[in-house]
């Protein structure tokens, strides 16, 4: 038996009144930690997928939407732009490198992206099994997609039109899996990637359903080999967006404005749009965390009332312990321990609560956005939260501890 | 072993007590008897070092209590004195055994065999793991005696140990206290208004 054990026994002796303060603290700490975790995880995830994309060019519309769709693959695209116009921009001297991407179809909710091969290099994608695509209709599959849908090398995927699961399915949209990608912890994990040609083929066939199909098909197969020639002819091919990296960071100020003013395309800067997005929901996060801090303060207050009342109930006990020879300091320590045990376990359980929260939110995001967050590391801000919990524990037990310190044993025992 | 001289105490509300001198030899028990309001509890608290007298001296085991600091009194008490209260007090969150272990911990001791011996001697060994509020009145009284003697005090102070008991139980409890004191080599001072106890003691002081 020792003072620390005694504190714990005392807590368990009054489980009901202890549990109210504890629950409040778990709630307060849990909410704040959940907000911190989500904020960090989402930001990390967003930054991670930015991959030095300085600018995105796409159809006019909301710049945020353009970024969300073509960089993060979570929103619908703003529309299509002409291949020719994109090509002109990519030849500008300010452009370091550019990647054209185009959407069209999905396979069971996972997007099929037509992209140039450097798209995979951008996300450091590595082929785990199989090989790169060579012909149209050959696809590489991201790790989450094949894990979720149990896709194997050589499988045939029948795509449906649009980006949602319930599109019309193409007769011609049968893709052959030629490669599986290693997990890269980036957006390509949840994509099915193919050559731009594949997407053009399918949609040309569809758009010109009543026209001469065979002619077109042949034309496009040729196109692959003579791409350069084609560009000089009439070209009605379209792409969804183009990801651009500048030669110099300075261009980020001038070039997007040029495009927005002088062409009918839209240029958006991801880093700017993302910080705008965070500012928007940062406000909500701030409000919620104030609420959570309030809950923590209330929990400290309830802890104080708790201890204060229990001191009055336990005054004979305190006097007894003193007559057994315990010092004033030992008794006061016991009270502070009782409070600290509660607040520290509140902190620990609160973190646990927030981790379950992260798992829950992650599973929601996975379902609706094919995005997931998984990291259980402790953030620096959470150490502050531990400090706050300890502070609450000490402050709320201070007055009861002083009371116990000043206890008049003789008077209490004489009143009995 | 106990020698008091000109002991005086006054409370803030002007209540004033002047106690007659006590001189108790080693190996003797003592009954201090007096009516309500003559300062019995005050005297007991003075002897236990829970209160400090305004003037006079208390010499217990050759130590002058009035010269000790509060923390010296705490440590003197835990090494020398066991107190049996009028109403048994315990730490309610602990079992009988844990209460005794706590008392040992406070006195920097650890001896589960002694706890076992004492509980067996008091016939409540089978209640070791019961919370104290699950005990009957009689069991509580025994447990509080156990608590008073667990650290092998040289002096057991008992405050009105029999006031709420019938004649039969009164005799039992006082004999039990005396037996425990003898068994564990301690002296016993009982402070009471209960005149039934007179026949159990050779030394009696009337306040």
Coordinates of C-alpha atoms in Angstrom, one line a residue:
Chain A
X1 CA 0.0 0.0 0.0
X2 CA 1.2 3.5 -0.7
X3 CA -0.2 7.0 -1.3
X4 CA -0.4 6.5 -5.0
X5 CA -2.3 3.2 -4.7
X6 CA -4.6 4.9 -2.1
X7 CA -5.4 7.6 -4.6
X8 CA -6.4 5.1 -7.2
X9 CA -8.5 3.1 -4.7
X10 CA -10.2 6.4 -3.7
X11 CA -11.1 7.1 -7.3
X12 CA -12.6 3.6 -7.9
X13 CA -14.5 3.9 -4.6
X14 CA -16.6 6.7 -6.1
X15 CA -16.8 5.7 -9.8
X16 CA -19.8 7.8 -10.6
X17 CA -18.6 11.2 -9.5
X18 CA -15.1 10.5 -10.9
X19 CA -16.5 9.3 -14.3
X20 CA -18.3 12.6 -14.9
X21 CA -15.2 14.7 -14.8
X22 CA -13.4 11.9 -16.7
X23 CA -16.0 11.8 -19.5
X24 CA -15.9 15.6 -19.9
X25 CA -12.1 15.5 -20.2
X26 CA -12.1 12.6 -22.6
X27 CA -14.6 14.5 -24.8
X28 CA -12.6 17.8 -24.7
X29 CA -9.2 16.2 -25.3
X30 CA -10.7 13.8 -27.8
X31 CA -12.3 16.6 -29.9
X32 CA -9.2 18.7 -29.9
X33 CA -6.9 15.8 -30.7
X34 CA -9.3 14.6 -33.5
X35 CA -9.3 18.1 -35.0
X36 CA -5.5 18.3 -34.8
X37 CA -5.1 14.9 -36.3
X38 CA -7.5 15.4 -39.2
X39 CA -6.1 18.8 -39.9
X40 CA -2.6 17.5 -40.1
X41 CA -3.4 14.3 -41.9
X42 CA -5.5 16.1 -44.6
X43 CA -2.8 18.7 -45.0
X44 CA -0.1 16.1 -45.2
X45 CA -2.1 14.2 -47.7
X46 CA -2.8 17.3 -49.7
X47 CA 0.9 18.5 -49.6
X48 CA 2.1 15.0 -50.5
X49 CA 0.0 14.9 -53.6
X50 CA 0.9 18.4 -54.7
X51 CA 4.3 17.0 -55.9
X52 CA 5.6 20.3 -57.2
X53 CA 2.7 21.0 -59.5
X54 CA 2.9 24.7 -59.8
X55 CA -0.1 25.3 -62.0
X56 CA -3.0 23.5 -63.5
X57 CA -4.6 24.5 -66.8
X58 CA -8.2 23.4 -67.5
X59 CA -11.6 24.6 -68.6
X60 CA -13.0 27.7 -67.1
X61 CA -14.9 27.3 -63.9
X62 CA -14.1 27.1 -60.2
X63 CA -10.3 27.1 -59.7
X64 CA -10.7 25.0 -56.6
X65 CA -12.7 22.5 -58.5
X66 CA -10.1 22.3 -61.1
X67 CA -7.4 21.6 -58.5
X68 CA -9.5 19.1 -56.6
X69 CA -10.4 17.2 -59.7
X70 CA -7.1 17.1 -61.5
X71 CA -4.6 17.1 -58.7
X72 CA -6.5 15.3 -56.0
X73 CA -9.0 13.4 -58.1
X74 CA -11.9 14.0 -55.8
X75 CA -14.2 16.5 -57.6
X76 CA -15.7 16.5 -61.1
X77 CA -13.6 18.2 -63.7
X78 CA -14.6 21.6 -64.9
X79 CA -14.8 20.4 -68.5
X80 CA -12.5 19.7 -71.3
X81 CA -10.0 21.9 -73.2
X82 CA -8.6 21.4 -76.7
X83 CA -5.5 19.4 -77.0
X84 CA -4.1 22.0 -79.4
X85 CA -4.4 24.9 -77.0
X86 CA -2.8 22.9 -74.2
X87 CA 0.0 22.0 -76.5
X88 CA 0.5 25.7 -77.3
X89 CA 0.8 26.5 -73.6
X90 CA 3.2 23.7 -72.9
X91 CA 5.5 25.1 -75.5
X92 CA 5.7 28.4 -73.7
X93 CA 9.3 29.2 -72.5
X94 CA 8.2 29.6 -68.9
X95 CA 7.0 26.0 -68.7
X96 CA 9.5 23.5 -67.4
X97 CA 7.4 20.4 -67.8
X98 CA 3.8 19.6 -68.4
X99 CA 1.6 16.5 -68.2
X100 CA -1.7 16.2 -70.0
X101 CA -4.4 14.2 -68.3
X102 CA -7.9 13.3 -69.3
X103 CA -10.8 11.7 -67.7
X104 CA -13.7 9.9 -69.1
X105 CA -14.5 6.7 -67.4
X106 CA -14.5 4.8 -64.2
X107 CA -14.3 1.2 -63.2
X108 CA -16.6 0.5 -60.2
X109 CA -16.1 4.0 -58.9
X110 CA -12.3 4.2 -59.4
X111 CA -11.3 6.8 -62.0
X112 CA -9.6 5.8 -65.2
X113 CA -7.1 8.5 -66.1
X114 CA -5.6 8.8 -69.5
X115 CA -2.2 10.4 -68.9
X116 CA 1.3 10.7 -70.3
X117 CA 3.8 8.3 -68.8
X118 CA 5.5 11.0 -66.9
X119 CA 2.4 11.2 -64.8
X120 CA 3.4 8.0 -63.1
X121 CA 6.9 9.3 -62.6
X122 CA 5.6 12.4 -61.0
X123 CA 4.2 10.3 -58.2
X124 CA 7.2 8.0 -58.2
X125 CA 5.0 5.1 -59.2
X126 CA 6.8 1.8 -59.6
X127 CA 5.4 -1.3 -61.3
X128 CA 5.1 -4.2 -58.9
X129 CA 4.0 -6.8 -61.4
X130 CA 3.5 -6.8 -65.1
X131 CA 4.7 -4.1 -67.4
X132 CA 4.0 -0.6 -68.7
X133 CA 1.1 -0.1 -71.1
X134 CA 2.1 -0.2 -74.8
X135 CA -1.1 -0.3 -76.7
X136 CA -4.4 1.5 -76.1
X137 CA -6.8 -0.2 -73.7
X138 CA -3.9 -1.4 -71.6
X139 CA -3.9 -0.1 -68.0
X140 CA -1.8 0.1 -64.9
X141 CA -3.8 -0.3 -61.7
X142 CA -3.1 1.6 -58.4
X143 CA -2.5 -0.4 -55.3
X144 CA -5.7 0.5 -53.5
X145 CA -7.8 -0.3 -56.5
X146 CA -6.5 -3.8 -57.0
X147 CA -6.5 -4.5 -53.3
X148 CA -10.1 -3.4 -52.9
X149 CA -11.5 -4.9 -56.1
X150 CA -9.2 -7.9 -56.1
X151 CA -7.9 -7.2 -59.6
X152 CA -5.2 -9.4 -61.0
X153 CA -2.8 -9.1 -63.9
X154 CA -4.5 -9.9 -67.2
X155 CA -8.0 -9.2 -65.9
X156 CA -10.4 -7.3 -68.2
X157 CA -12.1 -4.3 -66.8
X158 CA -15.3 -3.0 -68.4
X159 CA -15.5 0.7 -67.7
X160 CA -18.6 2.8 -67.4
X161 CA -19.0 6.3 -68.6
X162 CA -18.4 9.3 -66.3
X163 CA -16.7 9.4 -63.0
X164 CA -19.4 7.8 -60.9
X165 CA -20.2 4.1 -60.6
X166 CA -23.6 4.3 -62.3
X167 CA -22.7 5.4 -65.7
X168 CA -23.7 3.8 -69.0
X169 CA -21.1 1.2 -69.8
X170 CA -19.2 1.3 -73.0
X171 CA -19.3 -1.6 -75.3
X172 CA -15.8 -0.9 -76.4
X173 CA -14.5 0.1 -73.0
X174 CA -12.8 -3.0 -72.1
X175 CA -9.4 -2.5 -70.6
X176 CA -6.7 -5.1 -70.1
X177 CA -4.7 -5.0 -66.9
X178 CA -1.0 -5.2 -67.9
X179 CA 0.6 -3.8 -64.7
X180 CA 0.0 -3.4 -61.0
X181 CA 1.6 -0.4 -59.2
X182 CA 3.3 -0.6 -55.8
X183 CA 1.7 1.5 -53.1
X184 CA 3.1 5.0 -53.4
X185 CA 1.0 6.8 -50.7
X186 CA -0.2 9.2 -53.3
X187 CA -3.2 9.7 -55.5
X188 CA -2.1 7.2 -58.1
X189 CA -2.9 4.4 -55.5
X190 CA -6.6 5.0 -56.2
X191 CA -6.4 5.4 -60.0
X192 CA -6.4 3.3 -63.0
X193 CA -4.0 4.8 -65.5
X194 CA -3.9 4.3 -69.2
X195 CA -2.6 6.0 -72.3
X196 CA -4.5 9.1 -73.4
X197 CA -5.2 7.3 -76.6
X198 CA -7.4 4.8 -74.9
X199 CA -9.7 7.4 -73.6
X200 CA -9.8 9.3 -76.9
X201 CA -10.6 6.0 -78.6
X202 CA -13.6 5.2 -76.4
X203 CA -15.1 8.6 -76.5
X204 CA -14.6 9.1 -80.2
X205 CA -16.4 5.9 -80.8
X206 CA -19.1 7.0 -78.6
X207 CA -19.5 10.5 -79.8
X208 CA -19.6 9.5 -83.4
X209 CA -21.5 6.4 -82.8
X210 CA -23.4 6.7 -86.1
X211 CA -20.4 7.7 -88.1
X212 CA -17.8 5.5 -89.6
X213 CA -16.3 3.7 -86.7
X214 CA -13.7 1.8 -88.4
X215 CA -12.2 4.7 -90.1
X216 CA -11.8 6.4 -86.8
X217 CA -10.3 3.5 -85.1
X218 CA -7.7 3.1 -87.7
X219 CA -7.0 6.7 -87.7
X220 CA -6.2 6.7 -84.0
X221 CA -4.0 3.7 -84.2
X222 CA -2.0 5.5 -86.8
X223 CA -2.1 8.6 -84.6
X224 CA -0.1 6.9 -82.0
X225 CA 2.8 6.5 -84.3
X226 CA 2.5 9.8 -86.1
X227 CA 1.4 12.0 -83.3
X228 CA 3.5 14.8 -84.5
X229 CA 2.0 14.9 -87.9
X230 CA -1.4 14.9 -86.5
X231 CA -1.0 18.1 -84.6
X232 CA -0.6 20.1 -87.7
X233 CA -3.8 18.8 -89.1
X234 CA -7.3 19.6 -87.8
X235 CA -7.2 18.2 -84.3
X236 CA -10.4 18.0 -82.3
X237 CA -9.0 15.9 -79.5
X238 CA -9.6 17.2 -76.0
X239 CA -7.9 16.8 -72.7
X240 CA -9.2 17.5 -69.2
X241 CA -6.3 19.3 -67.7
X242 CA -2.6 19.9 -67.9
X243 CA -0.3 19.8 -64.8
X244 CA 2.5 22.3 -65.2
X245 CA 5.8 22.8 -63.5
X246 CA 7.5 26.2 -64.1
X247 CA 11.1 26.7 -65.0
X248 CA 11.4 29.3 -62.3
X249 CA 9.2 29.8 -59.3
X250 CA 8.9 33.5 -60.2
X251 CA 6.6 32.6 -63.1
X252 CA 3.9 31.6 -60.7
X253 CA 2.9 35.3 -60.4
X254 CA 2.7 36.2 -64.0
X255 CA 1.9 33.2 -66.1
X256 CA -1.4 32.1 -64.5
X257 CA -2.8 35.6 -65.0
X258 CA -1.7 35.7 -68.6
X259 CA -3.6 32.5 -69.3
X260 CA -6.7 33.6 -67.5
X261 CA -6.8 37.0 -69.2
X262 CA -5.7 36.0 -72.7
X263 CA -7.2 32.6 -73.4
X264 CA -10.5 30.9 -72.7
X265 CA -8.6 28.5 -70.5
X266 CA -8.3 28.6 -66.8
X267 CA -5.1 28.4 -64.9
X268 CA -5.2 27.7 -61.2
X269 CA -2.3 27.5 -58.6
X270 CA -2.8 24.5 -56.3
X271 CA -0.8 25.8 -53.4
X272 CA -2.9 29.0 -53.4
X273 CA -6.2 27.2 -53.7
X274 CA -5.4 24.7 -51.0
X275 CA -4.4 27.4 -48.5
X276 CA -7.7 29.1 -49.4
X277 CA -9.6 25.9 -48.7
X278 CA -7.8 25.5 -45.4
X279 CA -8.7 29.0 -44.4
X280 CA -12.3 28.2 -45.1
X281 CA -12.5 25.2 -43.0
X282 CA -9.9 26.5 -40.5
X283 CA -12.7 28.8 -39.3
X284 CA -14.9 25.8 -38.4
X285 CA -12.0 24.0 -36.8
X286 CA -11.2 27.0 -34.7
X287 CA -14.8 27.4 -33.5
X288 CA -14.9 23.7 -32.6
X289 CA -11.7 23.7 -30.7
X290 CA -12.8 26.7 -28.6
X291 CA -15.8 24.6 -27.7
X292 CA -13.6 21.7 -26.8
X293 CA -11.4 23.9 -24.7
X294 CA -14.5 25.1 -22.9
X295 CA -15.4 21.4 -22.2
X296 CA -11.9 20.9 -20.8
X297 CA -12.3 23.8 -18.5
X298 CA -15.8 22.6 -17.3
X299 CA -14.2 19.2 -16.7
X300 CA -11.6 20.9 -14.5
X301 CA -14.3 22.7 -12.6
X302 CA -16.3 19.5 -12.1
X303 CA -13.1 17.8 -10.9
X304 CA -12.6 20.6 -8.4
X305 CA -16.2 20.3 -7.1
X306 CA -15.7 16.6 -6.9
X307 CA -12.6 16.7 -4.8
X308 CA -14.0 19.5 -2.7
X309 CA -17.1 17.5 -1.8
X310 CA -15.1 14.3 -1.3
X311 CA -12.8 16.2 1.1
X312 CA -15.8 17.1 3.2
X313 CA -17.1 13.5 3.1
X314 CA -13.7 12.1 3.9
X315 CA -12.6 14.5 6.6
X316 CA -12.6 11.8 9.3
X317 CA -10.6 9.6 7.0
X318 CA -8.1 12.4 6.5
X319 CA -7.9 13.0 10.3
X320 CA -7.5 9.2 10.8
X321 CA -4.6 9.1 8.3
X322 CA -3.0 12.0 10.0
X323 CA -3.3 10.4 13.4
X324 CA -1.7 7.3 12.0
X325 CA 1.3 9.6 11.5
X326 CA 1.0 10.7 7.9
X327 CA 2.4 14.2 7.3
X328 CA 0.4 17.1 5.9
X329 CA 2.3 16.9 2.7
X330 CA 1.5 13.2 2.2
X331 CA -2.2 13.9 2.5
X332 CA -2.0 16.8 0.1
X333 CA 0.0 14.7 -2.4
X334 CA -2.7 12.1 -2.2
X335 CA -5.4 14.6 -3.3
X336 CA -3.2 15.9 -6.1
X337 CA -2.5 12.4 -7.2
X338 CA -6.2 11.6 -7.3
X339 CA -6.7 14.6 -9.6
X340 CA -3.7 13.8 -11.8
X341 CA -4.6 10.2 -12.2
X342 CA -8.0 11.3 -13.5
X343 CA -6.8 14.0 -15.8
X344 CA -3.9 11.9 -17.2
X345 CA -6.2 8.9 -17.9
X346 CA -8.6 11.4 -19.4
X347 CA -5.9 12.5 -21.7
X348 CA -4.9 9.0 -22.7
X349 CA -8.5 7.9 -23.3
X350 CA -9.1 11.1 -25.2
X351 CA -6.3 10.3 -27.6
X352 CA -7.7 6.8 -28.0
X353 CA -11.1 8.3 -28.7
X354 CA -9.6 10.6 -31.3
X355 CA -7.8 7.7 -33.0
X356 CA -11.0 5.9 -33.3
X357 CA -12.5 9.1 -34.7
X358 CA -9.7 9.3 -37.3
X359 CA -10.4 5.7 -38.3
X360 CA -14.1 6.4 -38.6
X361 CA -13.6 9.6 -40.7
X362 CA -11.0 7.8 -42.8
X363 CA -13.4 5.0 -43.5
X364 CA -16.1 7.5 -44.5
X365 CA -13.6 9.3 -46.8
X366 CA -12.5 6.0 -48.2
X367 CA -16.1 5.2 -49.1
X368 CA -17.0 8.5 -50.6
X369 CA -13.7 9.8 -52.0
X370 CA -11.5 6.7 -52.2
X371 CA -9.2 8.6 -49.9
X372 CA -7.8 7.3 -46.7
X373 CA -5.8 8.7 -43.8
X374 CA -3.8 6.5 -41.6
X375 CA -1.3 7.7 -39.2
X376 CA -1.3 7.2 -35.5
X377 CA 1.7 9.2 -34.5
X378 CA 1.5 11.6 -31.6
X379 CA 1.6 15.2 -32.8
X380 CA 3.5 17.9 -31.0
X381 CA 0.3 19.8 -30.2
X382 CA -0.9 16.7 -28.4
X383 CA 2.0 17.0 -26.0
X384 CA 0.6 20.5 -25.3
X385 CA -2.7 18.8 -24.6
X386 CA -1.0 16.5 -22.1
X387 CA 0.5 19.6 -20.4
X388 CA -2.9 21.2 -20.3
X389 CA -4.4 18.1 -18.8
X390 CA -1.8 18.0 -16.1
X391 CA -2.2 21.7 -15.4
X392 CA -6.0 21.2 -15.1
X393 CA -5.3 18.3 -12.7
X394 CA -3.1 20.4 -10.5
X395 CA -5.1 23.6 -10.6
X396 CA -8.4 21.8 -9.7
X397 CA -6.8 19.9 -6.8
X398 CA -5.0 22.9 -5.4
X399 CA -7.7 24.3 -3.2
X400 CA -8.7 20.8 -1.8
X401 CA -5.1 20.0 -1.3
X402 CA -4.5 23.2 0.7
X403 CA -7.6 22.5 2.7
X404 CA -6.3 19.1 3.6
X405 CA -3.0 20.5 4.4
X406 CA -4.5 22.9 6.9
X407 CA -6.9 20.3 8.4
X408 CA -7.4 20.5 12.2
X409 CA -7.3 16.9 13.2
X410 CA -8.3 17.5 16.8
X411 CA -11.3 19.5 15.9
X412 CA -12.6 17.0 13.4
X413 CA -12.2 14.1 15.8
X414 CA -13.7 16.0 18.7
X415 CA -16.8 16.7 16.6
X416 CA -17.3 13.1 15.9
Chain B
X1 CA 6.5 6.7 31.5
X2 CA 3.9 9.4 31.4
X3 CA 4.3 12.5 33.4
X4 CA 2.1 15.6 33.1
X5 CA 2.6 18.8 35.0
X6 CA 0.4 21.8 35.3
X7 CA -1.2 21.0 32.0
X8 CA -3.5 23.8 30.7
X9 CA -5.4 24.3 27.5
X10 CA -7.8 27.0 26.3
X11 CA -9.8 27.0 23.1
X12 CA -10.3 30.1 21.1
X13 CA -13.8 30.3 22.3
X14 CA -12.5 30.9 25.8
X15 CA -13.1 27.4 27.1
X16 CA -10.4 26.7 29.6
X17 CA -9.1 23.5 31.0
X18 CA -6.6 22.8 33.7
X19 CA -5.7 19.2 34.2
X20 CA -4.4 17.5 37.3
X21 CA -0.9 16.0 37.2
X22 CA -0.6 12.5 35.9
X23 CA 2.3 10.1 36.8
X24 CA 2.1 6.7 35.2
X25 CA 4.7 4.1 35.6
X26 CA 5.8 1.6 32.9
X27 CA 3.8 -1.6 32.5
X28 CA 0.7 0.0 34.1
X29 CA -2.7 0.8 32.5
X30 CA -4.7 3.8 33.4
X31 CA -8.4 4.8 33.4
X32 CA -9.1 8.5 33.1
X33 CA -12.8 9.0 34.0
X34 CA -14.8 12.2 34.0
X35 CA -18.2 13.7 33.1
X36 CA -18.9 15.4 29.8
X37 CA -17.4 18.8 29.4
X38 CA -14.5 18.3 31.7
X39 CA -12.0 18.1 28.8
X40 CA -11.6 14.4 28.4
X41 CA -11.2 14.5 24.6
X42 CA -8.9 17.6 25.0
X43 CA -6.7 15.7 27.3
X44 CA -6.5 12.7 25.0
X45 CA -5.6 14.9 22.1
X46 CA -2.9 16.5 24.2
X47 CA -1.5 13.1 25.1
X48 CA -1.6 12.0 21.5
X49 CA 0.1 15.2 20.3
X50 CA -2.8 16.2 18.2
X51 CA -3.1 19.4 20.3
X52 CA -0.5 21.5 21.9
X53 CA -1.0 22.7 25.5
X54 CA -0.7 26.4 26.3
X55 CA 1.4 25.8 29.3
X56 CA 2.7 22.9 31.5
X57 CA 4.5 19.8 30.3
X58 CA 3.8 16.3 29.0
X59 CA 6.6 13.9 29.2
X60 CA 5.9 10.7 27.3
X61 CA 8.6 8.0 27.2
X62 CA 11.0 10.7 28.4
X63 CA 10.2 13.0 25.5
X64 CA 8.7 16.5 26.1
X65 CA 5.7 16.7 23.7
X66 CA 5.4 20.4 24.1
X67 CA 8.9 21.0 22.7
X68 CA 8.2 19.1 19.5
X69 CA 7.4 20.6 16.1
X70 CA 4.2 19.4 14.3
X71 CA 6.2 17.1 12.0
X72 CA 8.2 15.7 15.0
X73 CA 4.8 15.0 16.7
X74 CA 3.5 13.2 13.5
X75 CA 6.5 10.9 13.5
X76 CA 6.5 10.5 17.3
X77 CA 2.8 9.5 17.1
X78 CA 3.3 6.9 14.4
X79 CA 6.1 5.3 16.2
X80 CA 4.7 5.2 19.7
X81 CA 1.0 5.8 19.9
X82 CA -2.1 3.8 18.7
X83 CA -5.5 5.5 19.0
X84 CA -8.8 3.8 19.4
X85 CA -11.6 6.3 18.6
X86 CA -15.0 6.5 20.1
X87 CA -16.5 5.9 16.7
X88 CA -14.3 3.7 14.5
X89 CA -12.9 5.5 11.5
X90 CA -11.4 3.9 8.5
X91 CA -10.3 4.7 5.0
X92 CA -13.6 3.6 3.3
X93 CA -12.1 2.9 -0.1
X94 CA -9.9 0.2 1.4
X95 CA -10.5 -3.3 2.8
X96 CA -9.7 -4.1 6.4
X97 CA -6.3 -5.6 5.4
X98 CA -5.5 -2.6 3.2
X99 CA -6.3 -0.2 6.0
X100 CA -3.7 -2.0 8.1
X101 CA -1.2 -2.0 5.3
X102 CA -1.7 1.8 4.9
X103 CA -1.0 2.3 8.5
X104 CA 2.2 0.2 8.2
X105 CA 3.1 2.2 5.0
X106 CA 2.8 5.5 6.9
X107 CA 5.1 4.2 9.6
X108 CA 7.5 2.9 6.9
X109 CA 6.8 -0.7 7.9
X110 CA 5.7 -3.7 5.9
X111 CA 4.7 -6.9 7.7
X112 CA 1.8 -8.9 6.5
X113 CA 2.4 -11.6 9.0
X114 CA 1.8 -9.2 11.8
X115 CA -1.4 -8.1 10.1
X116 CA -2.5 -11.7 10.0
X117 CA -1.6 -12.3 13.6
X118 CA -3.5 -9.3 14.8
X119 CA -6.6 -10.1 12.8
X120 CA -6.6 -13.7 14.0
X121 CA -6.1 -12.6 17.6
X122 CA -9.1 -10.2 17.2
X123 CA -11.1 -13.0 15.5
X124 CA -11.8 -11.0 12.3
X125 CA -9.2 -12.6 10.0
X126 CA -12.1 -13.9 7.8
X127 CA -13.0 -10.2 7.2
X128 CA -9.6 -9.3 5.9
X129 CA -10.7 -8.5 2.4
X130 CA -14.0 -6.9 3.3
X131 CA -14.5 -3.2 2.9
X132 CA -14.9 -1.6 6.3
X133 CA -18.4 -0.5 5.7
X134 CA -19.5 -4.1 5.3
X135 CA -18.5 -4.9 8.8
X136 CA -20.9 -5.1 11.8
X137 CA -20.5 -2.7 14.7
X138 CA -18.6 -5.2 16.8
X139 CA -16.3 -6.1 13.9
X140 CA -15.7 -2.4 13.2
X141 CA -14.6 -1.9 16.8
X142 CA -12.2 -4.8 16.6
X143 CA -10.9 -3.6 13.3
X144 CA -10.3 -0.2 14.8
X145 CA -8.3 -1.8 17.6
X146 CA -6.3 -3.7 15.0
X147 CA -5.6 -0.3 13.3
X148 CA -4.4 1.1 16.6
X149 CA -2.0 -1.7 17.4
X150 CA -0.7 -2.7 14.0
X151 CA 2.4 -0.6 14.3
X152 CA 3.3 -2.0 17.7
X153 CA 2.8 1.2 19.7
X154 CA 4.1 1.4 23.2
X155 CA 0.9 3.3 24.2
X156 CA -2.7 2.6 23.2
X157 CA -5.0 5.6 23.8
X158 CA -8.7 4.7 23.8
X159 CA -11.4 7.4 23.7
X160 CA -14.7 6.2 25.0
X161 CA -14.4 2.7 23.6
X162 CA -17.4 1.4 25.4
X163 CA -19.9 4.3 25.6
X164 CA -22.4 2.9 23.2
X165 CA -22.2 -0.8 24.3
X166 CA -24.3 -2.8 26.7
X167 CA -22.8 -4.2 29.9
X168 CA -22.0 -7.5 28.4
X169 CA -20.2 -6.1 25.3
X170 CA -18.7 -3.4 27.4
X171 CA -16.8 -5.9 29.5
X172 CA -15.8 -7.9 26.4
X173 CA -14.3 -4.9 24.7
X174 CA -12.4 -3.6 27.6
X175 CA -11.0 -7.1 28.3
X176 CA -10.1 -7.3 24.6
X177 CA -8.2 -4.0 24.8
X178 CA -6.4 -5.1 27.9
X179 CA -5.5 -8.4 26.3
X180 CA -4.3 -6.8 23.1
X181 CA -2.2 -4.4 25.1
X182 CA -0.6 -7.2 27.1
X183 CA -0.2 -9.5 24.1
X184 CA 1.6 -6.9 22.0
X185 CA 3.5 -5.3 24.9
X186 CA 1.8 -1.9 25.1
X187 CA 0.3 0.2 27.9
X188 CA -3.3 1.2 27.8
X189 CA -4.9 4.5 28.7
X190 CA -8.7 4.6 28.5
X191 CA -10.5 7.9 28.7
X192 CA -14.2 7.6 29.4
X193 CA -17.2 8.8 31.3
X194 CA -18.3 5.1 31.6
X195 CA -18.0 4.2 35.3
X196 CA -18.6 0.6 34.5
X197 CA -14.9 0.4 33.5
X198 CA -13.7 1.3 37.0
X199 CA -13.6 -2.3 38.1
X200 CA -11.3 -3.2 35.3
X201 CA -8.5 -0.9 36.2
X202 CA -6.2 -0.6 39.2
X203 CA -5.1 3.0 38.3
X204 CA -7.9 5.5 37.9
X205 CA -7.8 9.3 37.7
X206 CA -11.0 11.3 38.0
X207 CA -11.1 14.6 36.2

